[in-house]
Coordinates of C-alpha atoms and ligand atoms in Angstrom, one line a residue:
M140 CA 58.5 -35.8 -98.7
Q141 CA 57.7 -33.6 -101.7
I142 CA 55.1 -34.7 -104.1
Y143 CA 54.7 -33.4 -107.7
I144 CA 51.1 -32.6 -108.8
T145 CA 50.7 -31.1 -112.2
G146 CA 53.6 -28.8 -112.3
K147 CA 54.0 -28.0 -108.5
F148 CA 55.5 -29.6 -105.5
F149 CA 53.6 -30.1 -102.3
D150 CA 54.4 -31.5 -98.8
K151 CA 53.0 -35.0 -98.2
E152 CA 50.2 -33.5 -96.0
N153 CA 49.2 -31.0 -98.6
A154 CA 49.4 -33.3 -101.7
K155 CA 45.7 -33.6 -102.5
I156 CA 43.5 -34.5 -105.4
S157 CA 39.8 -33.5 -105.5
V158 CA 37.1 -36.0 -104.4
F159 CA 35.5 -35.1 -107.8
D160 CA 38.5 -36.4 -109.7
H161 CA 37.3 -39.4 -111.7
G162 CA 40.5 -41.1 -110.7
F163 CA 39.0 -41.2 -107.2
L164 CA 35.4 -41.6 -108.2
F165 CA 35.8 -44.4 -110.7
G166 CA 39.5 -45.5 -110.8
D167 CA 39.6 -43.6 -114.1
G168 CA 43.3 -43.1 -114.6
I169 CA 46.6 -44.8 -115.3
F170 CA 49.9 -45.3 -113.5
E171 CA 53.4 -46.6 -113.6
G172 CA 55.7 -48.0 -111.0
M173 CA 59.4 -47.6 -111.6
R174 CA 62.7 -47.9 -109.9
S175 CA 65.8 -45.8 -109.8
Y176 CA 69.2 -47.3 -109.3
N177 CA 72.0 -44.9 -108.4
G178 CA 70.0 -41.9 -109.5
K179 CA 69.0 -43.4 -112.8
V180 CA 65.4 -44.5 -113.6
F181 CA 65.5 -48.0 -115.0
R182 CA 63.9 -48.3 -118.4
L183 CA 62.3 -44.9 -118.0
R184 CA 61.4 -44.5 -121.7
E185 CA 59.7 -47.9 -121.8
H186 CA 57.6 -46.9 -118.8
M187 CA 56.7 -43.6 -120.6
I188 CA 55.7 -45.4 -123.7
R189 CA 53.5 -47.8 -121.8
L190 CA 51.9 -44.9 -119.9
W191 CA 51.2 -43.0 -123.1
N192 CA 49.7 -46.2 -124.7
S193 CA 47.5 -46.7 -121.6
A194 CA 46.4 -43.0 -122.0
K195 CA 45.6 -43.5 -125.6
A196 CA 43.5 -46.5 -125.0
L197 CA 41.5 -44.6 -122.3
M198 CA 41.5 -41.3 -124.3
I199 CA 43.2 -39.4 -121.5
D200 CA 45.2 -36.5 -122.8
I201 CA 48.3 -36.3 -120.7
P202 CA 49.0 -32.6 -120.3
M203 CA 52.7 -32.8 -121.0
T204 CA 55.2 -34.4 -123.3
I205 CA 57.2 -37.6 -122.6
E206 CA 60.3 -35.4 -122.2
E207 CA 58.6 -33.1 -119.7
M208 CA 57.3 -36.1 -117.7
E209 CA 60.8 -37.6 -117.7
S210 CA 62.3 -34.3 -116.4
A211 CA 59.5 -34.0 -113.7
T212 CA 60.4 -37.6 -112.6
Y213 CA 64.0 -36.7 -112.2
E214 CA 63.1 -33.4 -110.5
T215 CA 60.9 -35.4 -108.0
L216 CA 63.8 -37.8 -107.2
K217 CA 66.2 -34.8 -106.8
I218 CA 64.0 -32.7 -104.5
N219 CA 63.5 -35.8 -102.3
N220 CA 67.2 -36.7 -102.4
I221 CA 66.5 -40.2 -103.6
Q222 CA 69.1 -42.2 -105.5
D223 CA 67.7 -45.8 -105.1
G224 CA 64.0 -45.7 -104.8
Y225 CA 60.6 -46.4 -106.2
I226 CA 58.6 -43.9 -108.3
R227 CA 54.9 -44.0 -108.7
L228 CA 53.6 -42.0 -111.6
I229 CA 49.8 -41.4 -111.8
V230 CA 47.6 -39.6 -114.3
T231 CA 44.0 -39.2 -113.4
R232 CA 41.1 -38.2 -115.7
G233 CA 40.7 -35.0 -113.6
I234 CA 37.7 -33.3 -112.0
G235 CA 34.3 -34.0 -113.4
T236 CA 30.7 -34.5 -112.3
L237 CA 29.3 -37.4 -110.4
G238 CA 28.3 -38.9 -113.7
L239 CA 30.5 -41.1 -115.8
D240 CA 31.0 -38.6 -118.6
A241 CA 34.8 -38.5 -119.3
H242 CA 34.4 -35.6 -121.8
L243 CA 33.4 -33.3 -118.9
C244 CA 36.8 -33.9 -117.2
K245 CA 38.9 -31.2 -118.8
E246 CA 42.2 -31.2 -116.8
P247 CA 43.9 -34.6 -116.2
Q248 CA 46.1 -34.5 -113.2
V249 CA 49.7 -35.8 -113.0
V250 CA 51.1 -37.0 -109.7
I251 CA 54.7 -38.2 -109.1
I252 CA 55.7 -39.8 -105.8
A253 CA 59.2 -40.9 -105.1
D254 CA 59.9 -43.0 -102.1
H255 CA 62.3 -45.4 -100.6
L256 CA 61.6 -48.9 -101.6
A257 CA 59.7 -51.5 -99.6
L258 CA 61.0 -54.6 -101.3
Y259 CA 60.0 -58.2 -100.4
P260 CA 62.1 -59.2 -97.4
K261 CA 65.6 -60.5 -98.5
E262 CA 64.8 -64.0 -97.2
F263 CA 62.1 -64.4 -99.9
Y264 CA 64.9 -64.2 -102.5
E265 CA 66.8 -66.9 -100.6
T266 CA 64.0 -69.3 -99.8
G267 CA 61.6 -68.5 -102.7
L268 CA 57.8 -67.8 -102.6
D269 CA 55.1 -70.3 -101.9
I270 CA 52.0 -69.2 -103.9
V271 CA 48.5 -70.3 -104.6
T272 CA 46.1 -69.9 -107.5
A273 CA 43.3 -67.4 -107.0
S274 CA 39.7 -68.2 -107.9
T275 CA 39.4 -64.6 -109.1
V276 CA 40.0 -64.8 -112.9
R277 CA 42.2 -62.2 -114.6
T278 CA 40.1 -59.6 -116.6
N279 CA 39.4 -60.8 -120.1
P280 CA 41.1 -58.6 -122.7
A281 CA 37.8 -58.4 -124.5
M282 CA 36.5 -56.4 -121.5
V283 CA 39.3 -54.1 -120.4
S284 CA 42.7 -55.0 -121.7
P285 CA 45.2 -55.9 -118.9
Q286 CA 47.7 -54.2 -121.1
I287 CA 46.2 -50.9 -119.8
K288 CA 47.9 -50.1 -116.5
S289 CA 44.8 -48.4 -115.1
L290 CA 44.0 -47.2 -111.6
N291 CA 41.3 -49.8 -111.5
Y292 CA 43.2 -52.7 -109.8
L293 CA 40.2 -54.4 -108.2
N294 CA 40.7 -57.6 -110.2
N295 CA 44.2 -57.9 -108.9
I296 CA 43.3 -56.8 -105.4
L297 CA 40.6 -59.4 -105.0
A298 CA 43.1 -62.1 -106.1
K299 CA 45.7 -60.7 -103.7
I300 CA 43.2 -60.9 -100.8
E301 CA 42.8 -64.6 -101.6
G302 CA 46.5 -65.0 -101.5
H303 CA 46.8 -63.2 -98.2
L304 CA 44.0 -65.4 -96.7
A305 CA 46.1 -68.4 -97.7
G306 CA 49.2 -66.9 -96.1
C307 CA 50.9 -66.0 -99.5
V308 CA 52.4 -62.6 -100.6
E309 CA 51.7 -63.3 -104.2
V310 CA 49.0 -65.2 -106.0
L311 CA 48.6 -66.8 -109.5
M312 CA 45.8 -65.6 -111.7
L313 CA 44.4 -67.6 -114.6
N314 CA 42.5 -66.2 -117.6
T315 CA 38.9 -67.0 -118.7
K316 CA 40.3 -70.0 -120.7
G317 CA 41.9 -71.5 -117.5
E318 CA 45.4 -70.7 -118.8
V319 CA 48.1 -69.1 -116.7
A320 CA 48.0 -65.3 -117.0
E321 CA 50.2 -63.6 -114.4
C322 CA 50.3 -62.8 -110.7
S323 CA 48.5 -60.0 -109.0
G324 CA 51.4 -57.6 -109.5
D325 CA 54.1 -59.6 -111.3
N326 CA 54.6 -61.6 -114.5
I327 CA 55.5 -65.3 -114.4
F328 CA 58.2 -67.4 -116.0
V329 CA 59.1 -71.1 -115.8
V330 CA 62.3 -72.9 -116.7
S331 CA 61.7 -76.3 -118.3
N332 CA 64.6 -78.4 -119.8
G333 CA 66.8 -75.3 -120.0
K334 CA 64.2 -73.2 -121.8
L335 CA 62.4 -70.2 -120.5
H336 CA 58.6 -70.1 -120.9
T337 CA 56.2 -67.2 -120.2
P338 CA 52.6 -66.6 -121.1
P339 CA 52.1 -64.4 -124.2
T340 CA 50.3 -61.0 -124.2
E341 CA 47.2 -62.7 -125.6
A342 CA 46.9 -64.7 -122.3
G343 CA 45.7 -61.4 -120.9
I344 CA 48.7 -59.9 -119.1
L345 CA 50.3 -56.6 -118.4
E346 CA 53.3 -56.5 -120.6
G347 CA 55.8 -56.1 -117.9
I348 CA 58.9 -54.0 -118.5
T349 CA 60.9 -56.4 -116.3
R350 CA 59.5 -59.3 -118.3
Q351 CA 60.7 -57.7 -121.5
T352 CA 64.1 -57.1 -119.9
V353 CA 64.4 -60.7 -118.8
I354 CA 63.4 -61.9 -122.4
E355 CA 66.2 -59.7 -123.7
I356 CA 68.9 -60.7 -121.3
A357 CA 68.0 -64.4 -121.6
G358 CA 68.5 -64.0 -125.4
E359 CA 71.9 -62.4 -124.7
M360 CA 72.8 -65.4 -122.4
G361 CA 71.8 -67.9 -125.1
I362 CA 68.8 -69.2 -123.2
P363 CA 65.9 -70.0 -125.5
V364 CA 62.7 -68.1 -124.6
R365 CA 59.2 -68.9 -125.7
E366 CA 56.0 -66.9 -125.1
V367 CA 53.5 -69.8 -125.0
P368 CA 50.1 -70.5 -123.5
M369 CA 50.6 -72.4 -120.2
T370 CA 48.4 -74.2 -117.7
R371 CA 49.1 -74.8 -114.0
Y372 CA 50.4 -78.2 -115.1
D373 CA 53.3 -76.5 -116.8
I374 CA 54.2 -74.8 -113.5
F375 CA 53.8 -78.0 -111.5
A376 CA 56.1 -79.9 -113.9
A377 CA 58.6 -77.1 -114.4
D378 CA 62.2 -77.2 -113.1
E379 CA 62.1 -73.6 -111.9
C380 CA 59.7 -70.7 -111.6
F381 CA 60.1 -67.0 -110.9
L382 CA 58.1 -63.8 -111.0
T383 CA 59.2 -60.4 -112.5
G384 CA 58.2 -56.9 -111.6
S385 CA 59.8 -53.4 -111.3
A386 CA 59.6 -53.6 -107.5
A387 CA 60.4 -57.3 -107.1
E388 CA 62.9 -57.6 -109.9
L389 CA 63.1 -61.4 -110.2
I390 CA 61.9 -63.5 -107.3
P391 CA 61.9 -67.3 -107.2
V392 CA 58.7 -69.3 -106.7
V393 CA 59.3 -72.7 -105.0
K394 CA 55.7 -73.9 -104.5
L395 CA 52.4 -73.6 -106.2
D396 CA 49.2 -74.9 -104.7
G397 CA 51.1 -77.2 -102.3
R398 CA 53.3 -78.7 -105.1
P399 CA 57.0 -78.1 -104.8
I400 CA 58.5 -76.8 -108.1
G401 CA 61.7 -78.6 -109.2
N402 CA 63.6 -79.4 -106.1
G403 CA 61.6 -76.9 -104.0
K404 CA 64.5 -74.4 -103.9
P405 CA 65.2 -71.3 -105.9
G406 CA 66.6 -72.5 -109.3
T407 CA 70.1 -71.9 -110.6
M408 CA 68.9 -70.4 -113.9
T409 CA 66.6 -68.0 -111.9
M410 CA 69.6 -66.9 -109.8
K411 CA 71.8 -66.5 -112.9
L412 CA 69.2 -64.3 -114.5
L413 CA 68.7 -62.3 -111.3
D414 CA 72.5 -61.6 -111.2
R415 CA 72.5 -60.6 -114.9
F416 CA 69.4 -58.4 -114.2
H417 CA 71.3 -56.7 -111.4
E418 CA 74.2 -56.0 -113.8
E419 CA 71.7 -54.4 -116.2
T420 CA 70.3 -52.1 -113.5
R421 CA 73.9 -50.9 -112.7
K422 CA 74.7 -50.1 -116.3
Ligands
PMP202 N1 51.5 -57.5 -113.9 C1 50.8 -56.7 -113.2 C2 49.4 -56.9 -113.0 C3 51.5 -55.6 -112.6 O1 50.8 -54.7 -111.9 C4 52.9 -55.4 -112.8 C5 53.6 -54.2 -112.2 N2 53.5 -54.2 -110.8 C6 53.6 -56.3 -113.5 C7 52.9 -57.4 -114.1 C8 55.1 -56.2 -113.8 O2 55.3 -55.1 -114.6 P1 56.7 -54.3 -114.6 O3 57.8 -55.3 -114.8 O4 56.5 -53.4 -115.7 O5 56.8 -53.7 -113.3

Protein backbone atom coordinates (compact mmCIF):
# COMPACT_ATOMS: atom_id res chain seq x y z
CA MET A 1 0.00 0.00 0.00
CA GLN A 2 1.27 3.46 -0.94
CA ILE A 3 0.26 6.41 1.18
CA TYR A 4 0.37 10.02 0.07
CA ILE A 5 1.90 12.49 2.53
CA THR A 6 2.20 16.11 1.45
CA GLY A 7 3.37 15.53 -2.10
CA LYS A 8 5.17 12.18 -1.80
CA PHE A 9 4.21 8.51 -1.64
CA PHE A 10 5.45 6.21 1.13
CA ASP A 11 5.09 2.48 1.87
CA LYS A 12 2.65 1.77 4.67
CA GLU A 13 5.55 1.01 7.07
CA ASN A 14 7.23 4.32 6.31
CA ALA A 15 4.15 6.53 6.19
CA LYS A 16 4.75 8.56 9.34
CA ILE A 17 3.72 11.85 10.92
CA SER A 18 5.73 13.56 13.68
CA VAL A 19 4.69 13.04 17.30
CA PHE A 20 4.92 16.85 17.52
CA ASP A 21 2.19 17.23 14.90
CA HIS A 22 -0.79 18.87 16.59
CA GLY A 23 -3.03 16.41 14.78
CA PHE A 24 -1.45 13.76 17.02
CA LEU A 25 -1.02 15.89 20.13
CA PHE A 26 -4.46 17.51 20.17
CA GLY A 27 -6.64 16.02 17.44
CA ASP A 28 -6.04 19.35 15.71
CA GLY A 29 -6.87 18.55 12.11
CA ILE A 30 -9.68 17.58 9.77
CA PHE A 31 -10.60 14.67 7.56
CA GLU A 32 -12.92 13.22 4.95
CA GLY A 33 -14.02 9.66 4.25
CA MET A 34 -15.00 9.02 0.64
CA ARG A 35 -15.77 6.10 -1.64
CA SER A 36 -14.79 5.34 -5.17
CA TYR A 37 -17.03 3.33 -7.45
CA ASN A 38 -15.55 1.93 -10.63
CA GLY A 39 -12.58 4.29 -10.33
CA LYS A 40 -14.65 7.43 -9.76
CA VAL A 41 -14.80 9.18 -6.38
CA PHE A 42 -18.43 9.70 -5.40
CA ARG A 43 -19.31 13.38 -4.78
CA LEU A 44 -15.60 14.29 -4.69
CA ARG A 45 -16.17 18.02 -5.08
CA GLU A 46 -18.72 18.05 -2.22
CA HIS A 47 -16.17 16.34 0.05
CA MET A 48 -13.55 18.91 -0.97
CA ILE A 49 -15.88 21.79 -0.19
CA ARG A 50 -16.68 20.32 3.24
CA LEU A 51 -12.96 19.81 3.92
CA TRP A 52 -12.15 23.37 2.91
CA ASN A 53 -15.00 24.70 5.09
CA SER A 54 -13.73 22.66 8.06
CA ALA A 55 -10.24 24.09 7.41
CA LYS A 56 -11.60 27.61 7.30
CA ALA A 57 -13.44 27.14 10.59
CA LEU A 58 -10.24 25.88 12.26
CA MET A 59 -7.96 28.37 10.44
CA ILE A 60 -5.91 25.60 8.87
CA ASP A 61 -4.29 26.65 5.63
CA ILE A 62 -4.47 23.61 3.34
CA PRO A 63 -1.19 23.74 1.36
CA MET A 64 -2.78 22.97 -2.02
CA THR A 65 -5.77 23.84 -4.18
CA ILE A 66 -8.97 21.79 -4.39
CA GLU A 67 -7.95 20.71 -7.91
CA GLU A 68 -4.54 19.56 -6.67
CA MET A 69 -6.16 17.62 -3.82
CA GLU A 70 -8.55 15.98 -6.28
CA SER A 71 -5.63 14.94 -8.54
CA ALA A 72 -3.66 13.63 -5.53
CA THR A 73 -6.73 11.59 -4.53
CA TYR A 74 -6.95 9.98 -7.98
CA GLU A 75 -3.17 9.45 -8.04
CA THR A 76 -3.44 7.60 -4.71
CA LEU A 77 -6.20 5.36 -6.07
CA LYS A 78 -4.20 4.69 -9.23
CA ILE A 79 -0.89 3.86 -7.55
CA ASN A 80 -2.75 1.41 -5.28
CA ASN A 81 -4.73 -0.01 -8.18
CA ILE A 82 -8.06 0.56 -6.44
CA GLN A 83 -11.29 0.94 -8.41
CA ASP A 84 -13.87 0.34 -5.68
CA GLY A 85 -12.53 1.49 -2.37
CA TYR A 86 -12.54 3.85 0.56
CA ILE A 87 -10.41 6.97 0.71
CA ARG A 88 -9.39 8.72 3.91
CA LEU A 89 -8.13 12.24 3.47
CA ILE A 90 -6.51 13.92 6.47
CA VAL A 91 -5.11 17.40 7.00
CA THR A 92 -3.25 18.01 10.24
CA ARG A 93 -2.21 21.35 11.75
CA GLY A 94 1.44 20.25 11.39
CA ILE A 95 4.44 20.22 13.70
CA GLY A 96 4.36 22.64 16.63
CA THR A 97 5.47 22.83 20.23
CA LEU A 98 3.93 20.99 23.18
CA GLY A 99 1.82 24.10 23.79
CA LEU A 100 -1.54 24.77 22.17
CA ASP A 101 -0.36 27.62 19.95
CA ALA A 102 -1.71 26.86 16.50
CA HIS A 103 0.17 29.82 14.96
CA LEU A 104 3.49 28.05 15.63
CA CYS A 105 2.47 25.19 13.33
CA LYS A 106 3.70 26.38 9.97
CA GLU A 107 3.28 23.36 7.73
CA PRO A 108 -0.05 21.53 7.70
CA GLN A 109 0.33 17.95 6.50
CA VAL A 110 -1.90 16.23 3.96
CA VAL A 111 -2.36 12.46 4.11
CA ILE A 112 -4.33 10.35 1.64
CA ILE A 113 -4.98 6.66 2.28
CA ALA A 114 -6.86 4.51 -0.22
CA ASP A 115 -7.92 1.07 0.88
CA HIS A 116 -10.35 -1.68 0.10
CA LEU A 117 -13.58 -1.16 1.91
CA ALA A 118 -14.62 -2.86 5.13
CA LEU A 119 -18.39 -2.42 4.86
CA TYR A 120 -20.92 -3.58 7.39
CA PRO A 121 -21.57 -7.29 6.70
CA LYS A 122 -24.13 -7.87 3.92
CA GLU A 123 -26.56 -9.48 6.37
CA PHE A 124 -27.01 -6.13 8.19
CA TYR A 125 -28.56 -4.71 5.01
CA GLU A 126 -30.95 -7.65 4.89
CA THR A 127 -31.91 -7.81 8.56
CA GLY A 128 -31.38 -4.16 9.57
CA LEU A 129 -29.59 -2.77 12.61
CA ASP A 130 -30.67 -2.90 16.21
CA ILE A 131 -29.37 0.28 17.86
CA VAL A 132 -29.52 1.99 21.25
CA THR A 133 -29.33 5.60 22.41
CA ALA A 134 -26.04 6.68 23.99
CA SER A 135 -26.00 8.66 27.20
CA THR A 136 -23.07 10.60 25.69
CA VAL A 137 -24.64 13.77 24.28
CA ARG A 138 -23.57 15.09 20.84
CA THR A 139 -21.28 18.13 21.07
CA ASN A 140 -23.28 21.34 21.27
CA PRO A 141 -22.68 23.50 18.15
CA ALA A 142 -22.04 26.43 20.51
CA MET A 143 -18.91 24.59 21.67
CA VAL A 144 -17.35 23.07 18.55
CA SER A 145 -19.67 22.74 15.58
CA PRO A 146 -20.35 19.13 14.56
CA GLN A 147 -20.31 20.55 11.02
CA ILE A 148 -16.51 20.60 11.33
CA LYS A 149 -15.25 17.12 10.46
CA SER A 150 -12.33 17.35 12.83
CA LEU A 151 -9.82 14.75 13.96
CA ASN A 152 -11.26 15.05 17.46
CA TYR A 153 -13.87 12.29 17.40
CA LEU A 154 -13.90 11.55 21.14
CA ASN A 155 -17.54 12.55 21.45
CA ASN A 156 -18.52 9.97 18.83
CA ILE A 157 -16.06 7.36 20.09
CA LEU A 158 -17.48 7.53 23.63
CA ALA A 159 -20.97 7.00 22.22
CA LYS A 160 -19.77 4.14 20.03
CA ILE A 161 -18.20 2.43 23.05
CA GLU A 162 -21.61 2.54 24.74
CA GLY A 163 -23.13 0.98 21.64
CA HIS A 164 -20.51 -1.75 21.59
CA LEU A 165 -21.16 -2.54 25.27
CA ALA A 166 -24.82 -2.97 24.36
CA GLY A 167 -23.93 -5.26 21.44
CA CYS A 168 -24.72 -2.67 18.73
CA VAL A 169 -22.59 -1.55 15.78
CA GLU A 170 -24.12 1.95 15.71
CA VAL A 171 -25.59 4.17 18.36
CA LEU A 172 -28.01 7.10 18.39
CA MET A 173 -26.83 10.41 19.82
CA LEU A 174 -29.12 13.15 21.15
CA ASN A 175 -28.25 16.83 21.41
CA THR A 176 -28.20 18.93 24.58
CA LYS A 177 -31.94 19.65 24.08
CA GLY A 178 -32.69 15.92 24.10
CA GLU A 179 -33.52 15.91 20.39
CA VAL A 180 -32.24 13.35 17.94
CA ALA A 181 -28.96 14.50 16.37
CA GLU A 182 -27.31 11.66 14.47
CA CYS A 183 -25.44 8.40 15.01
CA SER A 184 -21.75 8.12 15.93
CA GLY A 185 -20.70 8.01 12.27
CA ASP A 186 -23.91 8.24 10.25
CA ASN A 187 -26.91 10.52 9.77
CA ILE A 188 -30.41 9.30 10.51
CA PHE A 189 -33.72 9.36 8.59
CA VAL A 190 -37.21 8.07 9.35
CA VAL A 191 -40.13 7.36 7.05
CA SER A 192 -43.53 8.36 8.46
CA ASN A 193 -46.74 8.26 6.42
CA GLY A 194 -44.77 8.20 3.17
CA LYS A 195 -42.65 11.23 4.11
CA LEU A 196 -38.95 11.33 4.86
CA HIS A 197 -37.82 13.16 8.01
CA THR A 198 -34.28 13.91 9.14
CA PRO A 199 -32.90 16.25 11.83
CA PRO A 200 -31.84 19.70 10.56
CA THR A 201 -28.27 21.01 10.70
CA GLU A 202 -29.24 23.05 13.78
CA ALA A 203 -29.83 19.80 15.69
CA GLY A 204 -26.01 19.60 15.80
CA ILE A 205 -25.03 17.17 13.07
CA LEU A 206 -22.35 16.65 10.50
CA GLU A 207 -23.99 17.59 7.22
CA GLY A 208 -23.48 14.24 5.57
CA ILE A 209 -22.86 14.09 1.86
CA THR A 210 -24.85 10.84 1.67
CA ARG A 211 -27.64 12.59 3.60
CA GLN A 212 -27.68 15.37 0.99
CA THR A 213 -27.67 12.82 -1.85
CA VAL A 214 -30.65 11.01 -0.28
CA ILE A 215 -32.54 14.31 0.09
CA GLU A 216 -31.90 14.99 -3.62
CA ILE A 217 -32.86 11.55 -4.88
CA ALA A 218 -35.98 11.48 -2.69
CA GLY A 219 -36.97 14.78 -4.33
CA GLU A 220 -36.48 13.23 -7.77
CA MET A 221 -38.59 10.25 -6.71
CA GLY A 222 -41.40 12.54 -5.57
CA ILE A 223 -40.97 11.65 -1.88
CA PRO A 224 -41.57 14.65 0.41
CA VAL A 225 -38.56 15.38 2.64
CA ARG A 226 -38.58 17.52 5.79
CA GLU A 227 -35.61 18.53 7.89
CA VAL A 228 -37.32 18.75 11.28
CA PRO A 229 -36.33 18.49 14.94
CA MET A 230 -37.12 14.98 16.17
CA THR A 231 -37.24 13.17 19.47
CA ARG A 232 -36.77 9.45 20.09
CA TYR A 233 -40.59 9.16 20.00
CA ASP A 234 -40.56 10.05 16.30
CA ILE A 235 -38.27 7.07 15.69
CA PHE A 236 -40.27 4.69 17.91
CA ALA A 237 -43.47 5.67 16.07
CA ALA A 238 -41.95 5.73 12.55
CA ASP A 239 -42.75 3.25 9.79
CA GLU A 240 -39.11 2.90 8.75
CA CYS A 241 -35.70 4.14 9.81
CA PHE A 242 -32.30 4.13 8.12
CA LEU A 243 -28.82 5.59 8.47
CA THR A 244 -26.66 7.21 5.83
CA GLY A 245 -22.89 7.56 5.47
CA SER A 246 -20.23 7.35 2.79
CA ALA A 247 -19.07 3.93 3.99
CA ALA A 248 -22.48 2.51 4.96
CA GLU A 249 -24.46 4.10 2.06
CA LEU A 250 -28.04 3.54 3.37
CA ILE A 251 -28.52 0.94 6.07
CA PRO A 252 -31.89 0.03 7.61
CA VAL A 253 -32.52 0.29 11.35
CA VAL A 254 -35.20 -2.07 12.68
CA LYS A 255 -35.00 -1.52 16.42
CA LEU A 256 -34.19 1.39 18.74
CA ASP A 257 -33.82 0.86 22.49
CA GLY A 258 -35.72 -2.41 22.34
CA ARG A 259 -38.69 -0.97 20.35
CA PRO A 260 -39.19 -2.53 16.89
CA ILE A 261 -39.58 0.17 14.23
CA GLY A 262 -42.54 -0.37 11.88
CA ASN A 263 -42.89 -4.10 11.32
CA GLY A 264 -39.37 -4.69 12.62
CA LYS A 265 -37.99 -5.35 9.13
CA PRO A 266 -36.11 -3.15 6.64
CA GLY A 267 -38.69 -0.86 5.05
CA THR A 268 -39.74 -0.83 1.40
CA MET A 269 -39.04 2.88 0.94
CA THR A 270 -35.60 2.43 2.52
CA MET A 271 -34.80 -0.34 0.05
CA LYS A 272 -36.14 1.70 -2.90
CA LEU A 273 -33.93 4.63 -1.88
CA LEU A 274 -30.94 2.28 -1.50
CA ASP A 275 -31.50 0.92 -5.03
CA ARG A 276 -31.77 4.44 -6.38
CA PHE A 277 -28.63 5.42 -4.44
CA HIS A 278 -26.73 2.52 -6.03
CA GLU A 279 -27.81 3.78 -9.46
CA GLU A 280 -26.44 7.21 -8.52
CA THR A 281 -23.05 5.73 -7.59
CA ARG A 282 -22.86 3.96 -10.95
CA LYS A 283 -23.55 7.12 -12.98
N1 LIG B 1 -22.15 11.95 10.93
C1 LIG B 1 -20.92 11.70 11.39
C2 LIG B 1 -20.61 12.05 12.80
C3 LIG B 1 -19.94 11.16 10.54
O1 LIG B 1 -18.71 10.92 10.99
C4 LIG B 1 -20.28 10.85 9.21
C5 LIG B 1 -19.25 10.29 8.27
N2 LIG B 1 -18.77 9.04 8.66
C6 LIG B 1 -21.60 11.08 8.78
C7 LIG B 1 -22.51 11.64 9.67
C8 LIG B 1 -22.02 10.76 7.37
O2 LIG B 1 -21.43 11.70 6.49
P1 LIG B 1 -21.13 11.33 4.97
O3 LIG B 1 -22.42 10.91 4.37
O4 LIG B 1 -20.61 12.60 4.39
O5 LIG B 1 -20.13 10.22 4.96
